[in-house]
Every structure is written in structure tokens, then in C-alpha cells.
Amino acid sequence: PQERITTPPIEVVGPAIESLRFTGHQEDLRNLFANLIANSMDLATLKNSHPGFVEIIKNLSSEEAKILKLFSKTQVMPL
């Protein structure tokens, strides 16, 4: 909603946009960065957007991003 949109913190968005220059061609990583930026612009999810997440995403491969996406959708994970 329009009333929840806020200016995102530069310490999250700046490095995320900079990293997209190098990983934007990989859809899975691009989506992770886009979701991080979107969450940092929403007052309801702003507190979940830590600047350290940019570094974590930068260190992921495209395959690892797919694994993380799978974990976020699965309720039960075998050990």
C-alpha cells in the first residue's frame, strides 16, 4: 500500500544496486536483491532488511539462491 512506502536506507539499497551490476544477469540472484530492496522500502518489512544481507547474497551462487528459495517455501525439512 502507498502509505507503507518509505525511503529505503542507503546502506541497504546502495550496495544492493551496486551488486546488481555484476549479478543482474542471474535471475535468482537478481530476485533476491530486488526483494531485499522492496522489503527495505516497506515500513512493515523494513526491520527485516539488514545491510549484511547484501553481502550474503553477493556470496551466493545462482544454484545456492535456488536452494534458499526452496527452503523458504517448504514447511517441513528433513534433517
Short mmCIF file of N, CA and C in Angstrom, two decimals:
data_model
loop_
_atom_site.label_atom_id
_atom_site.label_comp_id
_atom_site.label_asym_id
_atom_site.label_seq_id
_atom_site.Cartn_x
_atom_site.Cartn_y
_atom_site.Cartn_z
N PRO A 1 0.82 -1.22 0.00
CA PRO A 1 0.00 0.00 0.00
C PRO A 1 0.85 1.27 0.00
N GLN A 2 0.35 2.28 -0.61
CA GLN A 2 1.05 3.55 -0.77
C GLN A 2 1.50 4.14 0.57
N GLU A 3 0.69 4.02 1.60
CA GLU A 3 1.03 4.63 2.89
C GLU A 3 2.18 3.91 3.61
N ARG A 4 2.55 2.73 3.18
CA ARG A 4 3.65 2.00 3.80
C ARG A 4 4.98 2.20 3.08
N ILE A 5 4.98 2.88 1.96
CA ILE A 5 6.22 3.09 1.20
C ILE A 5 7.05 4.18 1.88
N THR A 6 8.33 3.89 2.05
CA THR A 6 9.25 4.83 2.67
C THR A 6 10.57 4.85 1.89
N THR A 7 11.37 5.86 2.15
CA THR A 7 12.69 5.93 1.53
C THR A 7 13.55 4.83 2.15
N PRO A 8 14.14 4.00 1.32
CA PRO A 8 14.94 2.89 1.86
C PRO A 8 16.27 3.38 2.41
N PRO A 9 16.82 2.66 3.38
CA PRO A 9 18.13 3.03 3.91
C PRO A 9 19.22 2.86 2.85
N ILE A 10 20.04 3.86 2.72
CA ILE A 10 21.09 3.84 1.69
C ILE A 10 22.10 2.72 1.94
N GLU A 11 22.29 2.33 3.20
CA GLU A 11 23.26 1.27 3.49
C GLU A 11 22.77 -0.10 3.04
N VAL A 12 21.49 -0.20 2.69
CA VAL A 12 20.94 -1.44 2.12
C VAL A 12 20.86 -1.31 0.60
N VAL A 13 20.22 -0.24 0.16
CA VAL A 13 19.93 -0.08 -1.27
C VAL A 13 21.18 0.22 -2.10
N GLY A 14 22.07 1.04 -1.58
CA GLY A 14 23.28 1.39 -2.34
C GLY A 14 24.10 0.17 -2.72
N PRO A 15 24.53 -0.63 -1.74
CA PRO A 15 25.30 -1.82 -2.08
C PRO A 15 24.50 -2.84 -2.90
N ALA A 16 23.19 -2.92 -2.67
CA ALA A 16 22.38 -3.87 -3.44
C ALA A 16 22.35 -3.50 -4.92
N ILE A 17 22.16 -2.23 -5.19
CA ILE A 17 22.13 -1.77 -6.59
C ILE A 17 23.51 -1.94 -7.22
N GLU A 18 24.55 -1.62 -6.47
CA GLU A 18 25.91 -1.80 -6.98
C GLU A 18 26.18 -3.27 -7.32
N SER A 19 25.73 -4.17 -6.47
CA SER A 19 25.94 -5.60 -6.70
C SER A 19 25.14 -6.11 -7.89
N LEU A 20 24.00 -5.50 -8.15
CA LEU A 20 23.19 -5.90 -9.29
C LEU A 20 23.92 -5.68 -10.62
N ARG A 21 24.86 -4.76 -10.64
CA ARG A 21 25.64 -4.52 -11.86
C ARG A 21 26.38 -5.79 -12.28
N PHE A 22 26.77 -6.59 -11.30
CA PHE A 22 27.59 -7.77 -11.58
C PHE A 22 26.80 -9.07 -11.60
N THR A 23 25.63 -9.09 -10.97
CA THR A 23 24.86 -10.33 -10.88
C THR A 23 23.47 -10.21 -11.49
N GLY A 24 23.16 -9.08 -12.09
CA GLY A 24 21.82 -8.86 -12.64
C GLY A 24 21.43 -9.82 -13.74
N HIS A 25 22.39 -10.44 -14.38
CA HIS A 25 22.08 -11.40 -15.46
C HIS A 25 21.63 -12.75 -14.91
N GLN A 26 21.82 -12.99 -13.61
CA GLN A 26 21.39 -14.24 -12.98
C GLN A 26 20.05 -14.00 -12.29
N GLU A 27 19.01 -14.58 -12.84
CA GLU A 27 17.65 -14.28 -12.38
C GLU A 27 17.44 -14.52 -10.89
N ASP A 28 17.96 -15.62 -10.38
CA ASP A 28 17.73 -15.94 -8.97
C ASP A 28 18.36 -14.91 -8.04
N LEU A 29 19.58 -14.51 -8.34
CA LEU A 29 20.24 -13.50 -7.52
C LEU A 29 19.59 -12.14 -7.70
N ARG A 30 19.21 -11.84 -8.92
CA ARG A 30 18.52 -10.57 -9.19
C ARG A 30 17.23 -10.48 -8.37
N ASN A 31 16.50 -11.58 -8.27
CA ASN A 31 15.26 -11.59 -7.49
C ASN A 31 15.53 -11.40 -6.00
N LEU A 32 16.61 -12.00 -5.49
CA LEU A 32 16.94 -11.81 -4.08
C LEU A 32 17.25 -10.35 -3.79
N PHE A 33 18.04 -9.72 -4.65
CA PHE A 33 18.34 -8.30 -4.45
C PHE A 33 17.08 -7.44 -4.59
N ALA A 34 16.24 -7.75 -5.56
CA ALA A 34 15.01 -6.98 -5.76
C ALA A 34 14.09 -7.10 -4.55
N ASN A 35 13.99 -8.31 -3.98
CA ASN A 35 13.16 -8.49 -2.79
C ASN A 35 13.74 -7.76 -1.59
N LEU A 36 15.05 -7.75 -1.46
CA LEU A 36 15.68 -7.01 -0.37
C LEU A 36 15.40 -5.52 -0.49
N ILE A 37 15.52 -4.99 -1.69
CA ILE A 37 15.24 -3.57 -1.91
C ILE A 37 13.77 -3.27 -1.64
N ALA A 38 12.89 -4.11 -2.14
CA ALA A 38 11.45 -3.90 -1.93
C ALA A 38 11.10 -3.95 -0.45
N ASN A 39 11.67 -4.90 0.28
CA ASN A 39 11.41 -5.00 1.71
C ASN A 39 11.95 -3.81 2.47
N SER A 40 13.04 -3.23 2.01
CA SER A 40 13.60 -2.06 2.69
C SER A 40 12.79 -0.79 2.41
N MET A 41 11.89 -0.84 1.44
CA MET A 41 11.03 0.30 1.12
C MET A 41 9.65 0.20 1.75
N ASP A 42 9.37 -0.90 2.43
CA ASP A 42 8.06 -1.14 3.04
C ASP A 42 8.20 -1.01 4.55
N LEU A 43 7.43 -0.11 5.16
CA LEU A 43 7.51 0.10 6.60
C LEU A 43 7.23 -1.17 7.39
N ALA A 44 6.40 -2.06 6.85
CA ALA A 44 6.06 -3.30 7.55
C ALA A 44 7.22 -4.30 7.57
N THR A 45 8.10 -4.24 6.59
CA THR A 45 9.19 -5.21 6.49
C THR A 45 10.57 -4.56 6.60
N LEU A 46 10.61 -3.27 6.81
CA LEU A 46 11.88 -2.55 6.87
C LEU A 46 12.83 -3.13 7.91
N LYS A 47 12.29 -3.52 9.07
CA LYS A 47 13.15 -4.03 10.14
C LYS A 47 13.82 -5.36 9.78
N ASN A 48 13.33 -6.04 8.76
CA ASN A 48 13.90 -7.31 8.31
C ASN A 48 14.98 -7.13 7.25
N SER A 49 15.27 -5.91 6.86
CA SER A 49 16.22 -5.63 5.78
C SER A 49 17.55 -5.17 6.37
N HIS A 50 18.37 -6.11 6.73
CA HIS A 50 19.67 -5.82 7.33
C HIS A 50 20.70 -5.58 6.24
N PRO A 51 21.58 -4.59 6.41
CA PRO A 51 22.62 -4.33 5.40
C PRO A 51 23.52 -5.53 5.12
N GLY A 52 23.69 -6.41 6.10
CA GLY A 52 24.54 -7.59 5.91
C GLY A 52 23.98 -8.57 4.90
N PHE A 53 22.68 -8.50 4.63
CA PHE A 53 22.07 -9.41 3.66
C PHE A 53 22.65 -9.20 2.26
N VAL A 54 23.08 -7.99 1.95
CA VAL A 54 23.67 -7.72 0.63
C VAL A 54 24.92 -8.57 0.46
N GLU A 55 25.77 -8.60 1.48
CA GLU A 55 27.00 -9.39 1.40
C GLU A 55 26.70 -10.88 1.31
N ILE A 56 25.69 -11.33 2.01
CA ILE A 56 25.32 -12.74 1.95
C ILE A 56 24.89 -13.11 0.53
N ILE A 57 24.03 -12.28 -0.06
CA ILE A 57 23.55 -12.56 -1.42
C ILE A 57 24.71 -12.50 -2.41
N LYS A 58 25.62 -11.55 -2.22
CA LYS A 58 26.77 -11.43 -3.13
C LYS A 58 27.62 -12.69 -3.13
N ASN A 59 27.64 -13.40 -2.01
CA ASN A 59 28.47 -14.60 -1.90
C ASN A 59 27.77 -15.87 -2.33
N LEU A 60 26.53 -15.77 -2.76
CA LEU A 60 25.78 -16.94 -3.21
C LEU A 60 25.98 -17.18 -4.69
N SER A 61 25.95 -18.44 -5.06
CA SER A 61 25.89 -18.77 -6.48
C SER A 61 24.41 -18.83 -6.87
N SER A 62 24.15 -18.90 -8.14
CA SER A 62 22.77 -18.99 -8.61
C SER A 62 22.10 -20.26 -8.08
N GLU A 63 22.84 -21.35 -8.02
CA GLU A 63 22.29 -22.61 -7.52
C GLU A 63 21.96 -22.52 -6.04
N GLU A 64 22.81 -21.86 -5.27
CA GLU A 64 22.54 -21.69 -3.85
C GLU A 64 21.31 -20.81 -3.61
N ALA A 65 21.10 -19.83 -4.47
CA ALA A 65 19.90 -19.00 -4.37
C ALA A 65 18.65 -19.83 -4.60
N LYS A 66 18.73 -20.78 -5.52
CA LYS A 66 17.59 -21.67 -5.76
C LYS A 66 17.30 -22.54 -4.54
N ILE A 67 18.34 -22.99 -3.88
CA ILE A 67 18.17 -23.80 -2.67
C ILE A 67 17.50 -22.98 -1.58
N LEU A 68 17.95 -21.75 -1.39
CA LEU A 68 17.33 -20.88 -0.39
C LEU A 68 15.86 -20.63 -0.69
N LYS A 69 15.56 -20.45 -1.96
CA LYS A 69 14.17 -20.24 -2.36
C LYS A 69 13.32 -21.47 -2.01
N LEU A 70 13.87 -22.64 -2.22
CA LEU A 70 13.17 -23.87 -1.88
C LEU A 70 12.92 -23.96 -0.37
N PHE A 71 13.91 -23.61 0.43
CA PHE A 71 13.75 -23.64 1.88
C PHE A 71 12.67 -22.68 2.36
N SER A 72 12.54 -21.55 1.70
CA SER A 72 11.55 -20.56 2.14
C SER A 72 10.13 -21.01 1.86
N LYS A 73 9.94 -21.96 0.96
CA LYS A 73 8.60 -22.43 0.60
C LYS A 73 8.22 -23.72 1.30
N THR A 74 9.19 -24.41 1.88
CA THR A 74 8.94 -25.73 2.47
C THR A 74 8.72 -25.58 3.98
N GLN A 75 7.64 -26.16 4.46
CA GLN A 75 7.33 -26.11 5.89
C GLN A 75 8.13 -27.15 6.67
N VAL A 76 8.27 -28.35 6.11
CA VAL A 76 8.97 -29.43 6.79
C VAL A 76 10.26 -29.72 6.03
N MET A 77 11.37 -29.73 6.77
CA MET A 77 12.66 -30.01 6.16
C MET A 77 13.30 -31.19 6.86
N PRO A 78 13.60 -32.24 6.14
CA PRO A 78 14.23 -33.40 6.77
C PRO A 78 15.65 -33.04 7.23
N LEU A 79 16.08 -33.69 8.27
CA LEU A 79 17.43 -33.45 8.78
C LEU A 79 18.42 -34.35 8.09
#
